[in-house]
Amino acid sequence: MSRSTQLVVGLALATAAMASPVIAQEDPAKKTQTAKTFWGVSAEKLEYRYSDSDEELAVVEGGAFYGTDELKFHWLFTGEWEEAHNAWETLENQFVAQTPVSDFWDAKGGIRIDTPEGKDRVYGVLGLTGLAPQWVEVDTNLYVSDEGDASVDFEAEYELLVTNYWILSASFETLAAFSEDREIGVGKGLNSTELGLRLSYDLIYRTFSPYIGVVHERKYGDTADLARDSGGSTEDWFAVVGARIMF
Amino acid sequence: MCRAIIRLVCTAISILNKQVYVMKKSILMAMLAGFAAATVNAGEYDISVDRVEIDTGDFVKEGIGYNGASPGPVLRFKEGEDVTINVTNNLDEMTSIHWHGLILPYQQDGVPGISYAGIKPGETFTYQFPIVQAGTYWFHSHSGFQEPNGAYGAIVIEPEGREPFRYDRDYVVQLTDKHPHSGDRIMRNLKMSADYYNRQQQTAGDFFAEAGENGFMATVKDRMMWGDMRMMKADVEDVQGFTALINGKGPEQNWTGLFEPGERIRLRFINSSAMTYFDIRIPGLEMTVVQADGNNVQPVNVDEFRIGVAETYDVIVRIRDEKAYTIFAESMGRSGYARGTLAPEHGMTADVPEMRDAPLLTMADMAGHMDHGDMAGMDHSKMEGMVHSKMAGMDHSNMEGMDHSAMGMSGGAASDPFYAKGSGLTPQAANGGKFLSYADLKAQDPLYEHREATREIEMRLTGNMERYEWSINGVKYEDADPVMLQYGERVRFKFVNETMMTHPMHLHGMWSILDVGEGKWNPIKHVVSVSPATTVYMETEVDAPGQWAFHCHLSYHAASGMFRKIVVEGGPESTVAEGEQSGHQGGES
Amino acid sequence: MPASWAAGAHDGGHHDEAKTSQGNGHGKEMGKPMVGQPGKAKNVDRTVAITMMDNYFEPESVSVKPGETIRFTVKNEGALVHELNIATASMHEAHQEEMQMMVEHGVLKGDRIDKEAMNMDMGNGQTMSHDHANSVLLEPGQSGEIIWKFSKPGELEFACNVPGHYQAGMYGDIDFE
C-alpha cells in the first residue's frame, strides 16, 4: 500500500473509531433493577347507541399496546356495528409505533386497515397525540389511502371530575378529507363531527367504568349528500350506554 | 517416723492430685468457654423465600414472605458477631435479599447485577459478613416488586457496650402499605395513567367550595395556573388504596404491644412501605427520639414525627398509667393509616383518631420544577411565599445561629427548613406540639472525624410525572453511566429536587451524613428524604470498596429510572476496612 | 479544673424563668423540707462520686440517711453537656421546660454552654443563668460538686434535665435508708 493510501486508510479508521458510539458499560443491574417494558389493554368506548331515528349501533373503540418508554407498539381498533344492516358500518384496525417527542406529546406512525361492510381501504398513518394545557387530551392523525386520498382527523377530550369516582367527559371528533372517495362515502372538505358527553362511574378501580351519555353526529357538505343519496341520515342524536375498560 | 514421711508424701500426692484435678477442671472450663465464645460470635440463620398469603383485614392477597410469613422474621444479631445467613429460594423466579443499612462487603449487599447475580429458584445462597454496628435496621428483596408484594423483615442488632438510653422492653413496629394490586400491576397502571391511584384529585365540588371562599375568578385563575403546567396540587401520594399494616396487621387487626405501667418502652419504628410516608403519633404520649436510621441521636422529645420510606426511628415512651394508647400512623397524603395499640392487657384499646385533611401542594412546591418558560402567563400576584430566584436553594452552611423564626418554637406557625417555604407538605403536630424535623437530629456519637468534603457531586432529582418516568440529572438508570468514586475521598452530595414529589434517597454500603448545619454533630443516616423544590446536602466518607446501588426508595420511582450504580475505585484488598481505620460502628454508646 | 456552673453556697433570689406549670423557678422550691437544703462543707458526712456519661449516670442509685450531708463530686465524662439535679420527679419535669427554653435561646448547644447567651437579658431583667445549689451543669470534661443535706425521706431522684436526657433514662434513685 502506498504511503498516501496508508494515510487515508489510517485517517478513515481513526474517524470511524471516533464516530463509533462509546460502548456502554455492561451493567446487568440495568435489567434487574428496571421495569422496562409495559403493556396495556383498554377500551375508551364500548357502548350501545340508540338514535332518535331508531337506529341501533354498537360502538367499540379500544386497543392494546406493548413497549418501552421510548417506543410503544399500539393496535387500535374502531368498530361500529349496525343492528339494522347486521354489519360493521366501520371496522378499522390500526397498527402504529408511538414515540415521545416532548414532555406531553407523542408522535406515531403506521398503517390503518379498513374492512367494513363495503369497500376495503388501507391507509398510511402519521399522528400526534398528547395532553394539551388545561388537561385536554388530543389525538390527531393524517391518513393517506392506497387510492391516494388524504384525510385528517382530530379528537379532543376533557374530563371533569364530578367526584373522584364520577367523571363527566366531553369529547369532540372531526374528520376532514382532502379529496373525495365516493366508494366509501367520503366527500371533499369537512366530513363529519361527533360530540359526546358521557358520565361514568369508576366501579372497579379504573378497570371497569360504566357510563351513560349522549352523542351528536353530523355530516357536512359532499359527505352529507353522499349519505342522503344512499338513504342514510346526516344528523343524529344518540343515547349511549356502555363502559370504559382499562387493564 | 516412716509413717510420718509416708503420710506426708500421701498428703503431698493428694494435694497434687487435687491441684491437677482443679487444673484439669479449669482447662476443661476454659475449653468450654472457648467453644461457647466461638458459637456466640458466629450466628447462623436460615431464611426461606416463599409464596405466602397476606391477610390485611381489608383483603387477602397472595404475596411473598420469609419463613412462610409476611413480614418475615425479626433477625437478632449482636454487634461483633460473624453472621451466616442461608437463604433458600422457594419461588419460581429469581430473588435476592438486601440488608438495608448494614455495612458489609459489597458482595453481601444483595442487589442482583451489582452485588451478585441473585438467587435462582431452588437455590440456597449463603451470606456471610461481620456485624460492625448496632441498632434497628431491616431487610427486603431487591428483585422486581417482591418487596411491595411482602418480602421484608426486621433486623435488631444488640450493641457491644451500653446504649445511651434505658428502657425496660422493646418492640419492632414495622409499617408497610399493602395494596390489593401486585407491584407489577401497579407499575403498569401508573405507566398507563399516572393518576390511576389518586382518588384525592380536586373535583367540581372542591372548585365551588373554594370559589365560595376565595372568589370565583381567583379559583379559576388558580386552576388555570396548575392546568397550564398540567400538574396537580393533589399529587402528594402516587399510590393510594392501600391498607397500612403494623407488623403485618391492619388497623382492624390491631397489632398490640403489652407493657407494665411505669415501664420505659423502646419502639423500633421501621417504614418498610413501597411508596408511603407516615406521620406517627401516640395520642396522649410524648415520644423521645433516640435513634435515626440505626444511629444514636441526641435525644429529642417530640409529639409526632414523619418517617420516610425505608427510614427507621427508635423512640422511648414511658406509660405510667394502666390504660391503652393508640399508635397512629397517618399516611402523609392522608389516604390511609396504620394503627396499633400499647396496652397493659390484650383486648384493651384506645380511641383511634380521625384522619386529618389531605394536604395540597402549593406553588412553593412547584418552584423546583419550573423554568422561565412556564412562568409567563401566571398571575404573579397570587404567588404568596414564592421567591422567583433560586427558590430551590437552602444553604445549610449558613444555618449556624438560626433565627427564631426557623426554630419551630411552640405557638409559631409550622416551619421546617427541610421543606420549601410555604410548602403544602410542611408537617404539623396534630396536638399543636412538637413535630420532629431533620434539623433536630444530631449525632450522639459521630462515626467520623469531621473534615471538609474533597469534592461535590450534584444530583438533580428529575422526572416526568405524566409519563411516570423518574430520573437523576434527567437521565434514567438504563441510559446512565455509573458514578465513580475514589476510596478515601469525602464526597458532598447535593440533591436538588426539581420535581414535586418527596424522594427518599438511599445509598447502599456507606453512611449518608446529613448536613443539618451542625458540623461534626450532623446525623448519620442511610436514607435522606428530599422534599419538593428543596436542596439537601449529605456527605459520605467513601470507605467501602466495590460497587453499590443508589436510588430513590419509592419502589416505582426506582424501577422507572431513579437509580444509579456507584463504583468505588481503590481501597484495600479486604472488602471491609478494619474498625480502627474508619469507624463503621453505628448505634453504640 | 474548669469552673463549674454551680456554687456551693447559694442565696434564694435569682432568675425566675418563664412560668411553668409546676412553679416559678427554684427560689420557691429551695429549702423545701421535702428535698433538703444546701449543706455546709464542714458538715459533710461523706462524699459520693457520680460520673455523667452519655446519657446516664454512674452509679444509678445512691443511698442516704435522713439528716445526712453529702458532698457529690460530679465529673462529666460524656461528649455532651449534662446536668445533675437533686429534686422530685415533678420538679424535674418543671426544670426540663426551663432547660428547653435554654436550648431554644441557644444557651445550651449540645456539647457546650454559650455563656454570653446565658447572661443575656431576657427583657425583664432576668437571665438564664443556671445557679442552683441543688444542681450542676457541666460541659464535657468539667467537674463540679453539690453539697446537700437530706432531711425527711421522700421520693427523690438525681436527674439530668437537658431536653430528652431524662426520658432517655438519665436519672438515678435516691434511696433513704
Coordinates of N, CA and C in Angstrom, one line a residue, chain B residues 32 151 162 165 204 217 303 308 370 394 423 469-470 479-480 559:
Chain B
L32 N -14.4 -25.1 77.3 CA -15.9 -25.0 77.1 C -16.2 -23.5 76.8
A151 N -42.1 -9.1 50.7 CA -40.8 -9.6 51.1 C -40.0 -8.6 51.9
R162 N -22.9 -0.3 76.3 CA -24.1 0.2 76.8 C -24.7 1.3 75.9
F165 N -29.2 5.2 76.4 CA -30.6 5.4 76.8 C -31.1 4.1 77.5
A204 N -65.2 19.0 41.0 CA -66.1 20.2 40.7 C -66.5 20.7 42.1
M217 N -63.2 34.1 40.4 CA -62.1 34.4 39.4 C -60.8 33.9 40.0
D303 N -43.9 15.2 69.8 CA -45.2 14.7 69.9 C -45.6 13.9 68.6
G308 N -39.9 8.6 56.6 CA -39.9 8.4 55.2 C -39.7 7.0 54.8
M370 N -40.2 24.4 37.8 CA -40.5 25.4 36.7 C -39.2 26.0 36.1
M394 N -31.4 26.1 49.7 CA -31.3 26.4 51.2 C -29.9 26.1 51.5
S423 N -44.5 25.5 51.7 CA -44.8 24.2 51.1 C -46.1 23.7 51.8
E469 N -42.0 8.8 34.5 CA -40.6 8.5 34.3 C -39.8 9.3 35.3
W470 N -38.9 8.6 36.0 CA -38.2 9.3 37.0 C -36.7 9.1 36.8
D479 N -29.9 4.5 30.8 CA -29.1 5.3 29.9 C -27.9 5.9 30.6
A480 N -27.7 5.6 31.9 CA -26.7 6.3 32.6 C -25.4 5.6 32.8
A559 N -37.7 1.8 39.9 CA -37.9 0.9 38.8 C -38.0 1.7 37.5

